[in-house]
Short mmCIF file of C-alpha atoms and ligand atoms in Angstrom, two decimals:
data_model
loop_
_atom_site.label_atom_id
_atom_site.label_comp_id
_atom_site.label_asym_id
_atom_site.label_seq_id
_atom_site.Cartn_x
_atom_site.Cartn_y
_atom_site.Cartn_z
CA MET A 1 -23.78 -24.31 -1.74
CA THR A 2 -23.48 -20.58 -1.18
CA LEU A 3 -20.39 -19.40 0.63
CA ALA A 4 -20.29 -16.13 2.58
CA SER A 5 -17.36 -14.48 4.30
CA ILE A 6 -17.22 -12.84 7.71
CA ILE A 7 -14.24 -10.65 8.65
CA LEU A 8 -13.88 -9.67 12.30
CA ALA A 9 -12.70 -6.11 12.78
CA ALA A 10 -14.47 -4.76 15.85
CA GLY A 11 -11.65 -5.02 18.39
CA ALA A 12 -10.09 -1.93 19.94
CA GLY A 13 -6.53 -2.84 18.97
CA THR A 14 -5.46 -1.50 22.38
CA ARG A 15 -1.97 -2.90 22.04
CA MET A 16 -1.30 -0.69 19.02
CA ARG A 17 -1.59 2.37 21.32
CA SER A 18 -2.99 4.45 18.51
CA LYS A 19 -5.72 6.94 17.70
CA LEU A 20 -6.26 5.08 14.43
CA PRO A 21 -8.31 1.83 14.49
CA LYS A 22 -5.88 -1.10 14.21
CA VAL A 23 -7.32 -2.41 10.94
CA LEU A 24 -6.62 0.93 9.23
CA HIS A 25 -2.89 1.01 9.96
CA PRO A 26 -1.06 0.90 6.63
CA LEU A 27 0.96 -2.04 5.41
CA ALA A 28 2.79 -1.68 2.08
CA GLY A 29 0.60 1.33 1.38
CA LYS A 30 -2.84 -0.18 2.06
CA PRO A 31 -4.88 -0.38 5.26
CA LEU A 32 -4.60 -3.78 7.00
CA ILE A 33 -8.21 -4.63 6.34
CA TRP A 34 -7.63 -4.29 2.58
CA PHE A 35 -5.56 -7.49 2.66
CA ALA A 36 -8.16 -9.51 4.57
CA LEU A 37 -10.79 -8.30 2.10
CA ASN A 38 -8.70 -9.00 -0.97
CA ALA A 39 -7.96 -12.54 0.19
CA VAL A 40 -11.67 -13.44 0.24
CA LEU A 41 -13.21 -11.35 -2.57
CA GLY A 42 -12.43 -13.93 -5.23
CA LEU A 43 -13.74 -16.85 -3.18
CA VAL A 44 -17.26 -15.82 -2.21
CA ASP A 45 -20.50 -15.23 -4.08
CA GLN A 46 -21.54 -12.10 -2.19
CA PRO A 47 -19.86 -9.03 -0.65
CA PRO A 48 -17.95 -9.99 2.53
CA LEU A 49 -19.58 -9.02 5.81
CA ILE A 50 -17.28 -7.07 8.12
CA VAL A 51 -18.07 -6.95 11.84
CA VAL A 52 -17.11 -3.44 12.98
CA GLY A 53 -17.14 -1.86 16.44
CA HIS A 54 -14.28 0.38 17.48
CA GLY A 55 -13.94 3.22 14.97
CA ALA A 56 -16.83 1.72 12.97
CA ASP A 57 -17.55 4.88 10.97
CA VAL A 58 -13.97 5.44 9.84
CA VAL A 59 -13.52 1.77 8.97
CA LYS A 60 -16.73 1.78 6.91
CA ALA A 61 -15.70 4.97 5.12
CA VAL A 62 -12.32 3.51 4.17
CA VAL A 63 -13.70 0.14 3.00
CA GLY A 64 -16.63 1.60 1.02
CA ASP A 65 -19.20 -0.51 -0.75
CA VAL A 66 -17.15 -3.61 -1.58
CA ALA A 67 -18.38 -5.05 1.73
CA THR A 68 -21.43 -4.96 3.99
CA PHE A 69 -21.24 -4.34 7.74
CA ALA A 70 -22.55 -5.66 11.03
CA PHE A 71 -22.06 -3.72 14.25
CA GLN A 72 -20.77 -5.12 17.52
CA ALA A 73 -21.41 -2.47 20.16
CA GLU A 74 -19.51 -4.19 22.95
CA GLN A 75 -16.44 -6.32 22.28
CA LEU A 76 -17.45 -9.50 24.08
CA GLY A 77 -15.14 -11.80 22.15
CA THR A 78 -14.66 -13.38 18.74
CA GLY A 79 -17.61 -15.78 19.19
CA HIS A 80 -19.87 -12.89 20.10
CA ALA A 81 -18.63 -10.92 17.09
CA VAL A 82 -19.67 -13.74 14.73
CA MET A 83 -23.13 -13.78 16.38
CA MET A 84 -23.55 -10.17 15.22
CA ALA A 85 -23.33 -11.44 11.64
CA GLN A 86 -26.11 -13.99 12.05
CA PRO A 87 -29.13 -11.75 11.23
CA PHE A 88 -27.45 -10.65 7.98
CA LEU A 89 -26.36 -14.04 6.72
CA GLU A 90 -28.78 -16.58 8.18
CA ALA A 91 -30.89 -16.76 5.06
CA LYS A 92 -28.03 -16.17 2.63
CA ALA A 93 -25.31 -18.75 3.18
CA ASP A 94 -24.82 -22.51 3.57
CA ARG A 95 -21.14 -22.16 4.37
CA LEU A 96 -19.15 -19.47 6.10
CA LEU A 97 -15.53 -18.46 5.80
CA VAL A 98 -14.49 -16.59 8.97
CA THR A 99 -11.22 -14.62 9.08
CA PHE A 100 -9.75 -11.75 11.13
CA ALA A 101 -8.92 -8.32 9.78
CA ASP A 102 -5.61 -8.24 11.64
CA MET A 103 -4.04 -11.12 9.66
CA PRO A 104 -2.94 -9.48 6.39
CA LEU A 105 -0.49 -12.14 5.26
CA LEU A 106 -2.95 -14.99 4.91
CA ARG A 107 -3.06 -15.93 1.23
CA GLU A 108 -6.15 -16.39 -0.90
CA ASP A 109 -4.71 -19.72 -1.98
CA SER A 110 -4.58 -20.99 1.62
CA LEU A 111 -8.21 -20.00 2.18
CA LYS A 112 -9.11 -21.83 -1.01
CA GLN A 113 -7.42 -24.95 0.38
CA LEU A 114 -9.34 -24.49 3.62
CA ILE A 115 -12.65 -24.34 1.73
CA ASP A 116 -11.74 -27.47 -0.27
CA LEU A 117 -10.71 -29.34 2.87
CA HIS A 118 -13.99 -28.40 4.49
CA ALA A 119 -16.02 -29.52 1.50
CA ALA A 120 -14.30 -32.91 1.60
CA SER A 121 -14.66 -33.36 5.37
CA HIS A 122 -17.59 -34.66 7.39
CA SER A 123 -17.39 -31.96 10.01
CA PRO A 124 -19.26 -28.66 10.41
CA VAL A 125 -15.94 -26.96 11.35
CA THR A 126 -12.58 -26.84 9.59
CA MET A 127 -9.80 -24.74 11.05
CA THR A 128 -6.30 -23.53 10.14
CA SER A 129 -3.10 -23.96 12.13
CA PHE A 130 0.65 -23.61 11.81
CA ILE A 131 3.66 -25.02 13.58
CA GLY A 132 5.87 -22.26 14.90
CA GLU A 133 8.64 -21.34 17.28
CA GLU A 134 7.18 -18.23 18.83
CA ALA A 135 3.89 -18.32 20.77
CA ARG A 136 2.88 -14.66 20.26
CA GLY A 137 -0.14 -15.22 22.49
CA PHE A 138 -1.80 -17.58 20.02
CA GLY A 139 -4.29 -20.29 21.02
CA ARG A 140 -2.83 -23.83 21.15
CA VAL A 141 -4.24 -26.69 19.08
CA ILE A 142 -4.89 -29.70 21.34
CA ARG A 143 -4.83 -33.13 19.67
CA ASP A 144 -5.49 -36.61 21.11
CA GLU A 145 -3.09 -39.59 20.98
CA LYS A 146 -4.33 -40.40 17.48
CA GLY A 147 -3.54 -36.89 16.32
CA HIS A 148 -7.17 -35.75 15.99
CA VAL A 149 -8.00 -32.16 16.90
CA VAL A 150 -9.78 -32.03 20.27
CA ALA A 151 -9.91 -28.34 21.14
CA ILE A 152 -8.28 -24.92 20.96
CA VAL A 153 -7.08 -23.52 24.27
CA GLU A 154 -6.33 -19.82 24.61
CA GLN A 155 -2.87 -18.97 25.96
CA ALA A 156 -4.32 -17.27 29.03
CA ASP A 157 -6.27 -20.41 29.98
CA ALA A 158 -3.67 -23.03 29.06
CA THR A 159 -1.93 -25.45 31.47
CA PRO A 160 1.91 -25.56 31.43
CA GLU A 161 1.76 -28.78 29.33
CA GLN A 162 -0.58 -27.10 26.84
CA LEU A 163 1.67 -24.04 26.69
CA ALA A 164 4.50 -26.29 25.48
CA ILE A 165 2.51 -27.20 22.36
CA CYS A 166 3.82 -25.45 19.27
CA GLU A 167 0.86 -25.93 16.93
CA TYR A 168 -1.07 -22.68 16.94
CA ASN A 169 -4.53 -21.57 15.91
CA VAL A 170 -4.40 -19.19 12.94
CA SER A 171 -8.03 -18.03 13.11
CA ALA A 172 -9.31 -18.85 9.68
CA TYR A 173 -12.29 -21.19 9.68
CA CYS A 174 -14.82 -22.71 7.37
CA PHE A 175 -18.18 -23.62 8.89
CA ASP A 176 -21.51 -25.15 7.98
CA ALA A 177 -23.66 -22.11 8.62
CA GLN A 178 -26.70 -23.74 10.23
CA TRP A 179 -24.54 -25.71 12.63
CA LEU A 180 -22.50 -22.63 13.57
CA TRP A 181 -25.51 -20.45 14.34
CA SER A 182 -26.76 -22.98 16.88
CA ALA A 183 -23.24 -23.70 18.26
CA LEU A 184 -22.60 -20.00 18.92
CA ALA A 185 -25.46 -19.98 21.43
CA LYS A 186 -23.73 -22.78 23.35
CA ILE A 187 -20.35 -21.09 23.83
CA PRO A 188 -19.66 -20.75 27.55
CA VAL A 189 -18.54 -17.40 28.89
CA SER A 190 -14.77 -17.33 29.58
CA PRO A 191 -13.16 -16.27 32.87
CA LYS A 192 -12.51 -12.91 31.15
CA GLY A 193 -16.20 -12.54 30.36
CA GLU A 194 -15.75 -13.23 26.65
CA TYR A 195 -17.30 -15.66 24.17
CA TYR A 196 -14.45 -17.36 22.31
CA LEU A 197 -15.06 -18.51 18.75
CA THR A 198 -12.34 -21.08 19.38
CA ASP A 199 -14.71 -22.96 21.70
CA VAL A 200 -16.87 -24.16 18.80
CA VAL A 201 -14.07 -26.57 17.88
CA GLY A 202 -14.46 -28.36 21.23
CA LEU A 203 -18.26 -28.32 20.77
CA ALA A 204 -18.01 -30.04 17.38
CA VAL A 205 -15.69 -32.69 18.80
CA ALA A 206 -18.08 -33.28 21.71
CA GLU A 207 -20.85 -33.89 19.16
CA GLY A 208 -18.68 -36.58 17.58
CA PHE A 209 -17.45 -34.68 14.50
CA PRO A 210 -13.85 -35.14 13.33
CA VAL A 211 -12.47 -31.60 13.07
CA GLU A 212 -9.65 -31.16 10.59
CA ALA A 213 -6.99 -28.47 10.53
CA LEU A 214 -5.28 -27.15 7.42
CA VAL A 215 -1.66 -26.80 8.56
CA LEU A 216 -0.05 -23.87 6.72
CA ASP A 217 3.33 -24.55 5.11
CA ASP A 218 4.45 -20.96 5.50
CA PRO A 219 4.12 -19.77 9.12
CA ASP A 220 4.63 -16.16 7.97
CA GLU A 221 1.05 -16.25 6.73
CA ALA A 222 -0.07 -16.42 10.33
CA ILE A 223 1.61 -13.22 11.47
CA GLY A 224 -1.24 -11.43 13.17
CA LEU A 225 -0.94 -7.84 14.22
CA ASN A 226 -1.48 -6.92 17.82
CA ASN A 227 1.23 -4.29 18.31
CA ARG A 228 3.65 -2.23 16.25
CA LEU A 229 6.44 -4.78 16.52
CA HIS A 230 4.17 -7.16 14.64
CA LEU A 231 3.46 -4.39 12.13
CA ALA A 232 7.19 -4.09 11.31
CA GLU A 233 7.44 -7.88 11.07
CA ALA A 234 4.50 -8.06 8.67
CA GLU A 235 5.86 -5.18 6.62
CA LYS A 236 9.12 -7.09 6.16
CA VAL A 237 7.35 -10.24 4.96
CA MET A 238 5.10 -8.24 2.63
CA ARG A 239 8.10 -6.36 1.24
CA LYS A 240 9.82 -9.64 0.48
CA ARG A 241 6.72 -11.01 -1.28
CA ILE A 242 6.26 -7.89 -3.39
CA ASN A 243 9.92 -7.60 -4.37
CA GLU A 244 10.17 -11.28 -5.24
CA ALA A 245 7.10 -11.00 -7.44
CA TRP A 246 8.67 -8.06 -9.32
CA MET A 247 11.98 -9.85 -9.73
CA LEU A 248 10.20 -12.88 -11.17
CA ALA A 249 8.32 -10.53 -13.50
CA GLY A 250 11.56 -9.18 -14.98
CA VAL A 251 12.53 -6.24 -12.77
CA THR A 252 16.02 -6.10 -11.22
CA VAL A 253 15.91 -5.22 -7.54
CA LEU A 254 19.50 -4.79 -6.41
CA ASP A 255 18.84 -5.00 -2.67
CA PRO A 256 15.33 -6.30 -1.92
CA GLU A 257 15.65 -5.67 1.79
CA ARG A 258 16.12 -2.00 1.20
CA THR A 259 13.58 -1.46 -1.58
CA TYR A 260 10.06 -0.45 -0.64
CA ILE A 261 7.38 -1.00 -3.26
CA GLU A 262 3.74 -0.52 -2.34
CA VAL A 263 0.96 -2.81 -3.47
CA GLY A 264 -0.55 -0.47 -6.11
CA VAL A 265 2.67 0.12 -8.09
CA GLN A 266 3.42 -1.16 -11.62
CA ILE A 267 6.88 -1.62 -13.13
CA GLY A 268 7.98 -2.57 -16.66
CA VAL A 269 10.52 -5.27 -17.55
CA ASP A 270 14.27 -4.65 -17.44
CA THR A 271 13.89 -1.71 -15.13
CA VAL A 272 16.53 -1.64 -12.39
CA ILE A 273 15.61 -0.47 -8.89
CA LEU A 274 18.54 0.62 -6.72
CA PRO A 275 18.52 0.60 -2.90
CA ASN A 276 16.64 2.89 -0.59
CA THR A 277 13.96 3.55 -3.17
CA TYR A 278 10.30 4.00 -2.20
CA LEU A 279 7.73 3.43 -4.92
CA ARG A 280 4.40 4.45 -3.52
CA GLY A 281 0.69 4.80 -4.26
CA GLU A 282 -0.47 4.39 -7.86
CA THR A 283 2.96 4.88 -9.39
CA VAL A 284 3.54 3.41 -12.86
CA ILE A 285 7.09 2.91 -14.18
CA GLY A 286 7.96 1.86 -17.71
CA GLU A 287 10.60 -0.49 -19.11
CA ASP A 288 14.40 -0.16 -19.08
CA CYS A 289 14.46 2.55 -16.43
CA GLN A 290 17.03 3.02 -13.71
CA ILE A 291 15.46 4.22 -10.49
CA GLY A 292 17.45 5.22 -7.42
CA PRO A 293 19.33 4.93 -5.24
CA ASP A 294 17.59 7.09 -2.66
CA THR A 295 14.53 7.93 -4.71
CA THR A 296 10.90 8.36 -3.62
CA ILE A 297 8.15 8.24 -6.23
CA ILE A 298 4.56 8.83 -5.15
CA ASP A 299 1.52 8.58 -7.44
CA SER A 300 3.60 9.40 -10.50
CA LYS A 301 4.09 8.12 -14.06
CA VAL A 302 7.49 7.34 -15.50
CA GLY A 303 7.99 6.40 -19.16
CA ASN A 304 10.61 4.03 -20.62
CA HIS A 305 14.41 4.44 -20.42
CA ALA A 306 14.23 7.10 -17.71
CA HIS A 307 17.11 7.53 -15.25
CA LEU A 308 16.04 8.98 -11.91
CA LEU A 309 18.74 9.43 -9.29
CA SER A 310 18.33 10.52 -5.64
CA SER A 311 15.13 12.44 -6.27
CA VAL A 312 11.55 12.86 -5.06
CA LEU A 313 8.52 12.76 -7.40
CA GLU A 314 4.99 13.47 -6.24
CA GLN A 315 2.04 13.37 -8.65
CA ALA A 316 4.41 14.06 -11.51
CA GLU A 317 4.87 12.65 -15.00
CA VAL A 318 8.14 12.01 -16.78
CA HIS A 319 8.27 10.67 -20.31
CA ASP A 320 10.73 8.41 -22.13
CA HIS A 321 14.49 9.03 -21.86
CA VAL A 322 14.20 11.67 -19.13
CA THR A 323 17.25 12.03 -16.88
CA LEU A 324 16.80 13.46 -13.44
CA GLY A 325 18.96 14.22 -10.46
CA PRO A 326 20.67 13.99 -8.22
CA TYR A 327 18.49 15.86 -5.72
CA CYS A 328 15.53 16.95 -7.80
CA HIS A 329 12.01 17.49 -6.54
CA LEU A 330 9.11 17.10 -8.94
CA ARG A 331 5.93 18.27 -7.31
CA LYS A 332 2.28 18.03 -8.28
CA GLY A 333 1.64 18.72 -11.95
CA ALA A 334 5.25 18.58 -13.12
CA ILE A 335 5.36 17.09 -16.64
CA LEU A 336 8.74 16.43 -18.23
CA ASP A 337 8.37 15.48 -21.87
CA GLU A 338 10.64 13.12 -23.80
CA GLY A 339 14.38 13.51 -23.26
CA VAL A 340 14.18 16.32 -20.71
CA HIS A 341 17.26 16.63 -18.52
CA LEU A 342 16.92 18.06 -15.02
CA GLY A 343 20.27 18.21 -13.29
CA ASN A 344 21.24 18.81 -9.66
CA PHE A 345 18.82 20.52 -7.32
CA GLY A 346 15.99 21.20 -9.75
CA GLU A 347 12.49 21.82 -8.43
CA VAL A 348 9.51 21.73 -10.78
CA LYS A 349 5.87 22.30 -9.87
CA GLN A 350 2.76 22.57 -12.05
CA ALA A 351 4.87 23.01 -15.14
CA TYR A 352 5.33 21.44 -18.57
CA LEU A 353 8.83 21.11 -20.01
CA GLY A 354 8.85 20.31 -23.72
CA PRO A 355 10.92 17.58 -25.40
CA GLY A 356 14.68 17.94 -25.16
CA THR A 357 14.61 20.86 -22.75
CA LYS A 358 17.53 21.04 -20.32
CA VAL A 359 17.70 22.51 -16.83
CA GLY A 360 21.21 21.60 -15.78
CA HIS A 361 21.65 23.07 -12.32
CA PHE A 362 19.69 24.31 -9.28
CA SER A 363 16.57 26.02 -10.65
CA TYR A 364 12.96 26.52 -9.63
CA ILE A 365 10.35 26.11 -12.34
CA GLY A 366 6.81 26.65 -11.04
CA ASP A 367 3.62 27.41 -12.96
CA ALA A 368 5.30 27.35 -16.35
CA LYS A 369 4.85 26.19 -19.94
CA ILE A 370 8.17 25.61 -21.59
CA GLY A 371 8.67 24.62 -25.21
CA LYS A 372 11.08 22.16 -26.79
CA ASN A 373 14.89 22.25 -26.75
CA VAL A 374 15.00 25.15 -24.31
CA ASN A 375 18.21 25.65 -22.36
CA ILE A 376 17.73 26.98 -18.86
CA GLY A 377 20.91 28.24 -17.19
CA ALA A 378 22.01 27.57 -13.63
CA GLY A 379 20.10 29.33 -10.89
CA THR A 380 17.10 30.35 -13.00
CA VAL A 381 13.92 31.05 -11.05
CA THR A 382 10.35 31.49 -12.19
CA CYS A 383 9.14 34.15 -9.74
CA ASN A 384 5.61 32.79 -9.87
CA PHE A 385 4.13 34.23 -6.70
CA ASP A 386 3.48 37.96 -6.31
CA GLY A 387 2.29 37.66 -2.73
CA ALA A 388 -1.33 37.13 -3.73
CA ASN A 389 -1.50 35.06 -6.92
CA LYS A 390 0.42 32.36 -8.74
CA ASN A 391 1.35 33.58 -12.24
CA LEU A 392 2.36 31.79 -15.41
CA THR A 393 5.72 31.84 -17.18
CA GLU A 394 5.67 30.85 -20.85
CA ILE A 395 8.85 30.10 -22.77
CA GLY A 396 8.86 29.34 -26.49
CA ASP A 397 10.87 26.68 -28.36
CA GLU A 398 14.67 26.87 -28.45
CA VAL A 399 14.95 29.77 -26.04
CA PHE A 400 18.25 30.22 -24.18
CA ILE A 401 17.80 31.46 -20.62
CA GLY A 402 21.11 32.78 -19.23
CA SER A 403 22.34 31.72 -15.80
CA ASP A 404 20.65 33.31 -12.81
CA THR A 405 17.74 34.79 -14.81
CA MET A 406 14.71 35.83 -12.74
CA LEU A 407 11.51 35.43 -14.75
CA VAL A 408 8.99 37.64 -12.99
CA ALA A 409 5.60 36.12 -13.90
CA PRO A 410 3.27 36.61 -15.62
CA VAL A 411 5.79 36.76 -18.41
CA LYS A 412 6.32 35.32 -21.91
CA ILE A 413 9.60 34.72 -23.67
CA GLY A 414 9.19 34.31 -27.43
CA ALA A 415 10.76 31.43 -29.35
CA ARG A 416 14.54 31.49 -29.95
CA SER A 417 15.13 34.51 -27.68
CA ILE A 418 18.06 34.87 -25.28
CA THR A 419 18.30 36.37 -21.80
CA GLY A 420 21.71 37.47 -20.55
CA ALA A 421 23.14 36.08 -17.32
CA GLY A 422 21.61 37.76 -14.25
CA SER A 423 18.65 39.29 -16.14
CA VAL A 424 15.50 40.15 -14.24
CA VAL A 425 12.76 39.80 -16.85
CA THR A 426 9.66 41.79 -15.92
CA HIS A 427 8.13 42.29 -19.40
CA ASP A 428 7.26 39.93 -22.24
CA VAL A 429 10.08 39.31 -24.67
CA PRO A 430 9.20 38.91 -28.38
CA GLU A 431 10.61 36.10 -30.55
CA ASP A 432 14.24 36.19 -31.70
CA THR A 433 15.28 38.89 -29.22
CA LEU A 434 18.20 39.37 -26.86
CA VAL A 435 17.45 40.96 -23.47
CA MET A 436 19.67 41.63 -20.48
CA GLY A 437 20.02 43.76 -17.36
CA VAL A 438 17.95 44.58 -14.30
CA PRO A 439 15.16 44.88 -15.20
CA ALA A 440 15.98 43.31 -18.53
CA LYS A 441 15.96 45.65 -21.54
CA VAL A 442 15.95 44.80 -25.20
CA VAL A 443 19.46 45.03 -26.59
CA ARG A 444 18.75 44.14 -30.21
CA LYS A 445 16.86 41.87 -32.53
CA LEU A 446 18.77 38.61 -33.09
CA GLU A 447 20.18 37.73 -36.51
CA LYS A 448 20.29 34.28 -38.08
CA SER A 449 24.06 34.24 -37.52
CA ASP A 450 23.64 34.72 -33.72
CA PRO A 451 24.41 31.66 -31.60
C1 UD1 B 501 -7.40 -14.92 18.46
C2 UD1 B 501 -7.79 -16.36 18.81
C3 UD1 B 501 -6.53 -17.20 19.02
C4 UD1 B 501 -5.66 -17.13 17.76
C5 UD1 B 501 -5.35 -15.67 17.41
C6 UD1 B 501 -4.65 -15.66 16.09
C7 UD1 B 501 -9.95 -16.30 19.97
C8 UD1 B 501 -10.62 -16.35 21.28
N1 UD1 B 501 -8.62 -16.37 19.98
O1 UD1 B 501 -6.73 -14.34 19.59
O2 UD1 B 501 -6.87 -18.54 19.29
O3 UD1 B 501 -4.46 -17.85 17.98
O4 UD1 B 501 -6.57 -14.92 17.29
O5 UD1 B 501 -4.62 -14.39 15.54
O6 UD1 B 501 -10.61 -16.23 18.96
N2 UD1 B 501 -12.68 -9.03 17.50
C9 UD1 B 501 -13.97 -8.57 17.35
N3 UD1 B 501 -14.79 -8.50 18.45
C10 UD1 B 501 -14.39 -8.91 19.66
C11 UD1 B 501 -13.07 -9.40 19.82
C12 UD1 B 501 -12.24 -9.46 18.73
O7 UD1 B 501 -14.39 -8.19 16.25
O8 UD1 B 501 -15.20 -8.83 20.59
C13 UD1 B 501 -11.81 -9.10 16.31
C14 UD1 B 501 -10.62 -8.16 16.41
O9 UD1 B 501 -10.89 -6.92 15.81
C15 UD1 B 501 -9.54 -8.92 15.62
C16 UD1 B 501 -9.94 -10.37 15.81
O10 UD1 B 501 -11.27 -10.39 16.19
O11 UD1 B 501 -9.57 -8.61 14.24
C17 UD1 B 501 -9.07 -11.08 16.85
O12 UD1 B 501 -9.12 -10.45 18.10
P1 UD1 B 501 -7.87 -10.46 19.04
O13 UD1 B 501 -8.26 -9.83 20.32
O14 UD1 B 501 -6.69 -9.90 18.33
O15 UD1 B 501 -7.66 -12.03 19.30
P2 UD1 B 501 -6.33 -12.75 19.69
O16 UD1 B 501 -6.04 -12.47 21.11
O17 UD1 B 501 -5.30 -12.43 18.70
CA1 CA B 502 -5.02 -10.87 17.04
#
């Protein structure tokens, strides 16, 4: 039995009121459709087929080659959308798993149960439902006195008695492919001029098949996204899932409701995440760290035993035992080697700070290569931009930069040299030399006995 997957993603998503196609809106850092894809990838023998329509080109570009695509030019309903898949899959699949791209919380495990239930049943259709309190515009599952599924009725077409039913259609189905292809042609057109996929349930029942529904235990899985209120709801559920998974994996999350960890992030054991922290993109954090509160880390690497407080890191790298903050900004290409300390209001961009180097207070380090155990005084600035080009500042090991030094790049400070407070360094300084003044002049060669 070959199983193929169809994901419907052609709808306009009008209720999102957005320029972006609905299925590309981000949830926990990934586009909605990523979740629908991920839930099926491990279950099928061939790349999922996505039915695209609105914003087809952008959706295809984002998804890439993990899936194949069918095009639905006019959105004539979910049944019609599945018909668009027929030419691609007719010869390739005995069974079909059909899901919607706007249902990101549906778990792979539930779909697996659906497939198993279908395999054990004697019906060409198996559906998924949940019992809930809020209707959210979902189709109602109609059952007979014996409790057998009879049909799905859309909210817009339901009678008052049917509207009172609180078993809802999730929109995840498993079908016998041959049966479905012929059933699709029999779907009647709705009063709205659409072909509803839901109608095939009634068709199967009319042919005498006992349709079964997998009733989901967790109704959160059925949160579909039609508007931005639903997006916030889904984000909350996803946040809870992600944070719980990290806690069970050995990470302390002090306040899971106020901790935002995206799907692609990795965190080592015994790390503590404090509130209002955003861990985003492909960020990797080591063990025994303390992160936050009020910290945002995007696409960055953090070693072990690092303490990062109230700071922002973007495409940066900090090694073991680094302490940072409060109020630091590490920008692209900032690399802080082992044991570096960056105190209040430090900004670092495209710069390497060697092991043990300390920048205690409000400094800007941009386009720099700094050696080990360097002490950089308060208010130091690498003047890296001359109006046309970015220039490099190089500082050797064990240099002492006095408070408020301006390092006018390109400039090199040799190992173990000292700049006096308030120096404006416009020329290279050799090793073991004391400079001071504006612009800084050599005072004398340093002796071993100098501090
Ligand atoms: C659908 C179901 C409803 C179910 C609900 C659960 C139908 C008729 N109704 O309603 O029973 O309770 O989902 O989420 O199936 N799409 C296309 N082409 C189209 C129309 C839709 O590809 O012509 C895609 C959309 O992009 C979306 C999905 O199908 O991913 C569902 O469409 P939507 O309009 O949101 O259906 P619902 O009104 O939510
Ligand atoms: Ca929907």
